[in-house]
mmCIF file of C-alpha atoms in Angstrom:
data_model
loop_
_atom_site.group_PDB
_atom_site.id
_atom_site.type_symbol
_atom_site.label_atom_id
_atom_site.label_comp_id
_atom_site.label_asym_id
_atom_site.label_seq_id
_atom_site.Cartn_x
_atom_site.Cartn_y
_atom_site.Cartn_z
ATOM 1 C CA UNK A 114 143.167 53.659 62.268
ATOM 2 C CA UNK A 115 144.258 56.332 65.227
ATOM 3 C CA UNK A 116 147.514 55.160 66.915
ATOM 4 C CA UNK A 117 148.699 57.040 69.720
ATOM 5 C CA UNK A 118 152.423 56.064 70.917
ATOM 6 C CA UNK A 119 154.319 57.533 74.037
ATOM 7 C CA UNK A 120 157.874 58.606 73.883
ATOM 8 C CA UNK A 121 160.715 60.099 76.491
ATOM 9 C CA UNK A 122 163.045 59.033 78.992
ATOM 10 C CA UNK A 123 162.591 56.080 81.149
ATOM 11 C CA UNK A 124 164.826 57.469 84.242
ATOM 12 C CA UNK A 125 164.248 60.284 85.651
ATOM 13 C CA UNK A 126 166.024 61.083 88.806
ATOM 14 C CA UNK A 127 164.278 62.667 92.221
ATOM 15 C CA UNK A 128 163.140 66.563 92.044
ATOM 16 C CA UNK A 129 163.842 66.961 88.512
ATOM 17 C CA UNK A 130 160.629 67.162 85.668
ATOM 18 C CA UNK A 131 159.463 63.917 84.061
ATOM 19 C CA UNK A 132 158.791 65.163 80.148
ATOM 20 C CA UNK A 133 156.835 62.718 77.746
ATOM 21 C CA UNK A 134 155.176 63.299 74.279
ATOM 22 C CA UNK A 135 152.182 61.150 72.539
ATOM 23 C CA UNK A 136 152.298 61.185 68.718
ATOM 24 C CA UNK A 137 149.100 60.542 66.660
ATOM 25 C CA UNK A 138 148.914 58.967 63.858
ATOM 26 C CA UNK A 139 146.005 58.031 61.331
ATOM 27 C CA UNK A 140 144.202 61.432 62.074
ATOM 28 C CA UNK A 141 145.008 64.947 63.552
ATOM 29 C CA UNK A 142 144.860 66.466 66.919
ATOM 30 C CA UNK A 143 143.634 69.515 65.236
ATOM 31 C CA UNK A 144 140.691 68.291 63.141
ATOM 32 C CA UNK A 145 138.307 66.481 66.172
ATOM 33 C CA UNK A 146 136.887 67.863 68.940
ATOM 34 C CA UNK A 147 138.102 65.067 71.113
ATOM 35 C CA UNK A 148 140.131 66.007 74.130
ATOM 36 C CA UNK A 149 143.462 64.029 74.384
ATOM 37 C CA UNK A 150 144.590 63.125 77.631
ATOM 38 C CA UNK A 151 147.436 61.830 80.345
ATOM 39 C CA UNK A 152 146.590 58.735 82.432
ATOM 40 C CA UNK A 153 149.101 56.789 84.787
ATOM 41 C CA UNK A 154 149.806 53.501 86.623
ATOM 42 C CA UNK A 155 152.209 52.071 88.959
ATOM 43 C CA UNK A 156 153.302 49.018 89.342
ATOM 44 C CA UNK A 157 150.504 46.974 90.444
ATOM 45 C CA UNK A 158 148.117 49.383 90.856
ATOM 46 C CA UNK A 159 145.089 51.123 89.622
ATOM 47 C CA UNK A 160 144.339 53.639 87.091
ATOM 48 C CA UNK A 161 144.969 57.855 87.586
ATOM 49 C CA UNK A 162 143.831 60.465 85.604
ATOM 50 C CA UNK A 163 146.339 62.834 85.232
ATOM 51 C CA UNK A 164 145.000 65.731 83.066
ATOM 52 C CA UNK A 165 143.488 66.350 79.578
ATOM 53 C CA UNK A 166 143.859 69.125 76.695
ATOM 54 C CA UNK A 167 141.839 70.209 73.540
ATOM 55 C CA UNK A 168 143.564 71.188 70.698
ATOM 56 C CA UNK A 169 142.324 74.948 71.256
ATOM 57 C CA UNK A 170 144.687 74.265 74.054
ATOM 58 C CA UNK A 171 142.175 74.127 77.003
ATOM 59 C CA UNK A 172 143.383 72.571 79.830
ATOM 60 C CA UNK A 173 141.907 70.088 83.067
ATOM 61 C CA UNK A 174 144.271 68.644 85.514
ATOM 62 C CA UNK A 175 143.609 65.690 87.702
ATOM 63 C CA UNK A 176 143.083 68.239 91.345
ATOM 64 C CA UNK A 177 145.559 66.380 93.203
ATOM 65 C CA UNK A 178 148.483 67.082 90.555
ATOM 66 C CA UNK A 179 147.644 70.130 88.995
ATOM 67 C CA UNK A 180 150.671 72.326 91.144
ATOM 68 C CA UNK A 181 153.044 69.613 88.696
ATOM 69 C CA UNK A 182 151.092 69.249 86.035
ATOM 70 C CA UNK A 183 151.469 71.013 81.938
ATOM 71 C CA UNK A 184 149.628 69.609 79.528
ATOM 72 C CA UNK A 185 150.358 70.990 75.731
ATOM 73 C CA UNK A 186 149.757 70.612 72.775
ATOM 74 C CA UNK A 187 151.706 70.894 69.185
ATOM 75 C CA UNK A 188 149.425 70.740 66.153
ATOM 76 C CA UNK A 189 152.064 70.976 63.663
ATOM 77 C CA UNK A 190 153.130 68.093 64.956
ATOM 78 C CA UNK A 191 150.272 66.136 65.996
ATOM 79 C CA UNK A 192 151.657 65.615 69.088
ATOM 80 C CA UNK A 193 151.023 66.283 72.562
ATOM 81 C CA UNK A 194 152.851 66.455 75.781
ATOM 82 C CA UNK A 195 153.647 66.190 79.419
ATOM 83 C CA UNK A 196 155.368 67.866 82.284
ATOM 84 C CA UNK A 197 155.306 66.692 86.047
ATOM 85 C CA UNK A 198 157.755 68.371 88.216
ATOM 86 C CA UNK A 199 159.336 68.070 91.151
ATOM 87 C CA UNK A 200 159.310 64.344 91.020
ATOM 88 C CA UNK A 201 159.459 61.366 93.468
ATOM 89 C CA UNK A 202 159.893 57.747 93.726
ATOM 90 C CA UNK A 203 155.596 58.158 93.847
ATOM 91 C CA UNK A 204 155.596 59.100 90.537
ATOM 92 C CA UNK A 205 157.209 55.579 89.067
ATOM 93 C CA UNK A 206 154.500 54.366 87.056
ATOM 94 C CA UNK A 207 153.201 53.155 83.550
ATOM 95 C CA UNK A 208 152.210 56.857 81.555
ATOM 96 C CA UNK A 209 149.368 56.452 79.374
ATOM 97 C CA UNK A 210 147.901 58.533 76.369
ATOM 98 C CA UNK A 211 144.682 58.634 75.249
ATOM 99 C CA UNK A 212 142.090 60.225 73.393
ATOM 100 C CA UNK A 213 138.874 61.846 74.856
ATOM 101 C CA UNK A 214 136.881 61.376 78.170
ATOM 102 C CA UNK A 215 135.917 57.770 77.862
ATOM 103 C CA UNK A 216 139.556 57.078 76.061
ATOM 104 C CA UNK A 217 139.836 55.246 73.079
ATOM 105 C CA UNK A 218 142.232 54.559 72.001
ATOM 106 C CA UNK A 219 145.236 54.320 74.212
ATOM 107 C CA UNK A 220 149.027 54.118 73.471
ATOM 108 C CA UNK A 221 150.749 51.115 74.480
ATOM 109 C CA UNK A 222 152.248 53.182 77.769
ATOM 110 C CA UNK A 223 155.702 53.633 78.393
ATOM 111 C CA UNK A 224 157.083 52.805 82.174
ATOM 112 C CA UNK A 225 158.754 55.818 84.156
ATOM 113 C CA UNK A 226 161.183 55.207 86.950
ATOM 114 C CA UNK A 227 161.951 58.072 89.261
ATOM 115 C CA UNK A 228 165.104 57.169 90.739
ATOM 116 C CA UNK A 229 168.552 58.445 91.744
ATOM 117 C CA UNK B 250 135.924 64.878 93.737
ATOM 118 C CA UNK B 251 133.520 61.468 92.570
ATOM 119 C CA UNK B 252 134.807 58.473 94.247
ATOM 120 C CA UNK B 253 134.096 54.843 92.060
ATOM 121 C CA UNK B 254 133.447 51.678 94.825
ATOM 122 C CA UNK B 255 133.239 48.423 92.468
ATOM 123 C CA UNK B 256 132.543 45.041 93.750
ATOM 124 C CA UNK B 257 133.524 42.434 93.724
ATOM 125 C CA UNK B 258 137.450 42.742 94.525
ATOM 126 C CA UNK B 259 137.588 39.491 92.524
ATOM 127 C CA UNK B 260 135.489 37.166 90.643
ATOM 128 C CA UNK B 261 136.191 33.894 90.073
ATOM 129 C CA UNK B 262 134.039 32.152 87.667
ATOM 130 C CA UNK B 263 133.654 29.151 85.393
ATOM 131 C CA UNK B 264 133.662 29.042 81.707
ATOM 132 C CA UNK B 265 130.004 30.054 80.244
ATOM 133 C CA UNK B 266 128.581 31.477 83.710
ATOM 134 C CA UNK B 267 127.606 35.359 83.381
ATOM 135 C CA UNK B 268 129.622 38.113 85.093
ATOM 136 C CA UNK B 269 127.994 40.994 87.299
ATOM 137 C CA UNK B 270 130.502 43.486 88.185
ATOM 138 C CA UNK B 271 128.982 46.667 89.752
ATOM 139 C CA UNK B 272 130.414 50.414 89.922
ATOM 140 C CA UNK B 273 128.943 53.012 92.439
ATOM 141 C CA UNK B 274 129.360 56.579 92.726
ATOM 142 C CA UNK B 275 129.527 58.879 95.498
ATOM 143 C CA UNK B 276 127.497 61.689 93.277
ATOM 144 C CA UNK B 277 125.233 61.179 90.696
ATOM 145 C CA UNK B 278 127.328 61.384 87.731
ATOM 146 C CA UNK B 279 124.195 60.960 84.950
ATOM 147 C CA UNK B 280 125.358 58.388 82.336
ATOM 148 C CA UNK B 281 128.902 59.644 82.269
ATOM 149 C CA UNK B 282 130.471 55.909 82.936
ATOM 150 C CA UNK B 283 133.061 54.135 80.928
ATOM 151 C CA UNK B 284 134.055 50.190 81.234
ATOM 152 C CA UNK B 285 137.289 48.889 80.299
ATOM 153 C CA UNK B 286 139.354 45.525 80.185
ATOM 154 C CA UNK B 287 142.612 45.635 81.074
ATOM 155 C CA UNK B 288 145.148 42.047 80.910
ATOM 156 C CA UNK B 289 148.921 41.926 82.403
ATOM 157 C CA UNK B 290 151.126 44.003 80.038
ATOM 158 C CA UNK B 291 148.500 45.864 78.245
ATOM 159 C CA UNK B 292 146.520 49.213 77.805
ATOM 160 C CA UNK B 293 143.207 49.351 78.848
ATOM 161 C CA UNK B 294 140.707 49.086 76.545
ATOM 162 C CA UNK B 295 137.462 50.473 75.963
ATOM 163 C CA UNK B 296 134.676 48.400 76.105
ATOM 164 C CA UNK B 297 131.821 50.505 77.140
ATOM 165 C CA UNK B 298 130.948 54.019 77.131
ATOM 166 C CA UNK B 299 128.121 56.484 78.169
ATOM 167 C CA UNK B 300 127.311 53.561 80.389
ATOM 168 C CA UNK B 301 125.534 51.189 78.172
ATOM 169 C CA UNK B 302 126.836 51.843 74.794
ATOM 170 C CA UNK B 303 129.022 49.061 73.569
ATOM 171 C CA UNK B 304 132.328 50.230 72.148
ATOM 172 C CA UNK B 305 133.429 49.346 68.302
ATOM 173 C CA UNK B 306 134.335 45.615 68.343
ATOM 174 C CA UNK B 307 133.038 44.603 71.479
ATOM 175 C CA UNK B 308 131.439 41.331 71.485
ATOM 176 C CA UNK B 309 127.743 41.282 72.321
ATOM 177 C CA UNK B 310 128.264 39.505 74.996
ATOM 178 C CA UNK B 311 129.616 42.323 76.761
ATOM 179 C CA UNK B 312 127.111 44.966 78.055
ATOM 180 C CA UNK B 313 126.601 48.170 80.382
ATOM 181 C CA UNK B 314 123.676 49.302 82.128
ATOM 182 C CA UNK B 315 122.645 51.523 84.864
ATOM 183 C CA UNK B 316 122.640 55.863 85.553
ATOM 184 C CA UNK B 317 123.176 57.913 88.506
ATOM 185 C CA UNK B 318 125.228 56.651 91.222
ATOM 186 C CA UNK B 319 124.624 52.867 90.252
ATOM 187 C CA UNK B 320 126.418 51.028 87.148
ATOM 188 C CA UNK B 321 126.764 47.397 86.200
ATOM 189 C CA UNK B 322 128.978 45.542 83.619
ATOM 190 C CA UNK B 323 127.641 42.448 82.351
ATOM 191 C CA UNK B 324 129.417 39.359 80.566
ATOM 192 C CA UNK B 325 126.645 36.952 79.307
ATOM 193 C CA UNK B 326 128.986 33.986 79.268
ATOM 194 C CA UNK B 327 132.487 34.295 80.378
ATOM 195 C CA UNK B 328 135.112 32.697 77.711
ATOM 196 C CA UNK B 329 138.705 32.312 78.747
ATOM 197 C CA UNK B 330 139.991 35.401 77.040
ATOM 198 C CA UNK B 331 137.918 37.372 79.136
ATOM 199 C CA UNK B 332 140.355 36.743 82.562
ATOM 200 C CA UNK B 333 141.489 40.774 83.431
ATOM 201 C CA UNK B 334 141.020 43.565 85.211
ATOM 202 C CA UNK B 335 138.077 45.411 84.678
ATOM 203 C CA UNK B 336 137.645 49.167 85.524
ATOM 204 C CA UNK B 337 134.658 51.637 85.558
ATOM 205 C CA UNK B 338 135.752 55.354 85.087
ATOM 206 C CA UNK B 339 133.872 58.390 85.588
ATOM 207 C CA UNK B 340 133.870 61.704 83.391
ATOM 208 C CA UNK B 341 131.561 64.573 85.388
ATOM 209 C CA UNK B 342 132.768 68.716 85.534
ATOM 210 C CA UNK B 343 135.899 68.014 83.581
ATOM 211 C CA UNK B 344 137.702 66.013 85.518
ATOM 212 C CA UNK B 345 137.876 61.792 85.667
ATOM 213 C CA UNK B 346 138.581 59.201 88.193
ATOM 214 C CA UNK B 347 138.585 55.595 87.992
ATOM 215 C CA UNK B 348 137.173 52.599 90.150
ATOM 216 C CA UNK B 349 139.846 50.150 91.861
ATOM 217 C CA UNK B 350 138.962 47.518 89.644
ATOM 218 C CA UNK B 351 137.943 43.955 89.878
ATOM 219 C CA UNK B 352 139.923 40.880 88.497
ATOM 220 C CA UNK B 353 137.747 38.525 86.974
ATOM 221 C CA UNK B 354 139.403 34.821 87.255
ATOM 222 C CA UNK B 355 137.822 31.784 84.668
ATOM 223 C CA UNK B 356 138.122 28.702 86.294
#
């Protein structure tokens, strides 16, 4: 069945760009015309939509990130990826993949600290 | 932007009694409403999408109704493995939010 799984650093330090990739497995990015998406959670908090991609490479960012925000995406692969700039202790959260507008499935999520 | 509202905050109920937990939207937002379950340590999961369609491997028990601005998830009879966080999310013009959730608590 589709697996999604997040990868990259855990640490990233204050005004520098947090960079994470979700690799898919049991299916390809390239072959459904599901969108594939970014969603994040802090520490005892809700649920935020950061932004979504097609494979065609189409892009829609969460309105209230988008100056941070790249979303793209590597076929060959079957992976796709994240880029938030300029980052601050606000961003320290749980970083979710997922596939489509009501997502299913999700990766496991992979915790991001933003300190010095 | 389409703000979610759900209610209760929390729900605290005993074993076998049936859950209401409602989602509103600030814009009508058609049927575009997804429901998911989320317990401490875990991903979300998808339990209901399209508001009232019932997600693969969801138990019966578990079911969505409503369109427009008003939503409601319903458990039939709460079992223990049912104690999370439940969120509605919204997909309308590209763009999603989610509700604030409310923690359902078996007694």
């Amino acid at each position: 069945q589709l697996q999604l799984q997040e990868s990259g650093p855990g640490l990233v330090k204050p005004s520098e760009t947090l960079s994470l990739t979700c690799t898919v497995s049991g299916g390809s990015i390239g072959s459904s015309d599901y969108s594939w998406g970014w969603i994040r959670q802090p520490p005892g908090k809700g649920l935020e939509w950061i932004g979504s991609i097609y494979y065609s490479g189409s892009t829609y960012y969460n309105p209230s990130l988008k100056s941070r925000v790249t979303i793209s995406v590597d076929t060959s692969k079957n992976q796709f990826s994240l880029k938030l700039s300029s980052v601050t202790a606000a961003d320290t959260a749980v970083y979710y993949c997922g596939r489509g507008f009501s997502i299913d499935p999700w990766g496991q999520g992979t915790l991001v600290t933003v300190s010095s | 932007e389409v703000v979610l509202t759900q209610s209760p905050a929390t729900l605290s109920l005993s074993l076998g009694e049936r859950a209401t937990l409602s989602c509103r939207a600030s814009q009508s937002i058609s049927s575009y409403l997804a429901w998911y379950q989320q317990k401490p340590g875990q991903a979300p999961r998808l339990l209901v999408y399209d508001a009232s369609s019932r997600a693969t491997g969801i138990p019966a028990r578990f079911s969505g109704s409503g369109s427009g601005t008003d939503f409601t998830l319903t458990i039939s009879s709460v079992e223990p493995e049912d104690s999370a966080v439940y969120y509605c999310q919204q997909r309308n013009n590209w763009s999603i939010t989610f509700g604030q959730g409310t923690r359902l608590e078996i007694k």
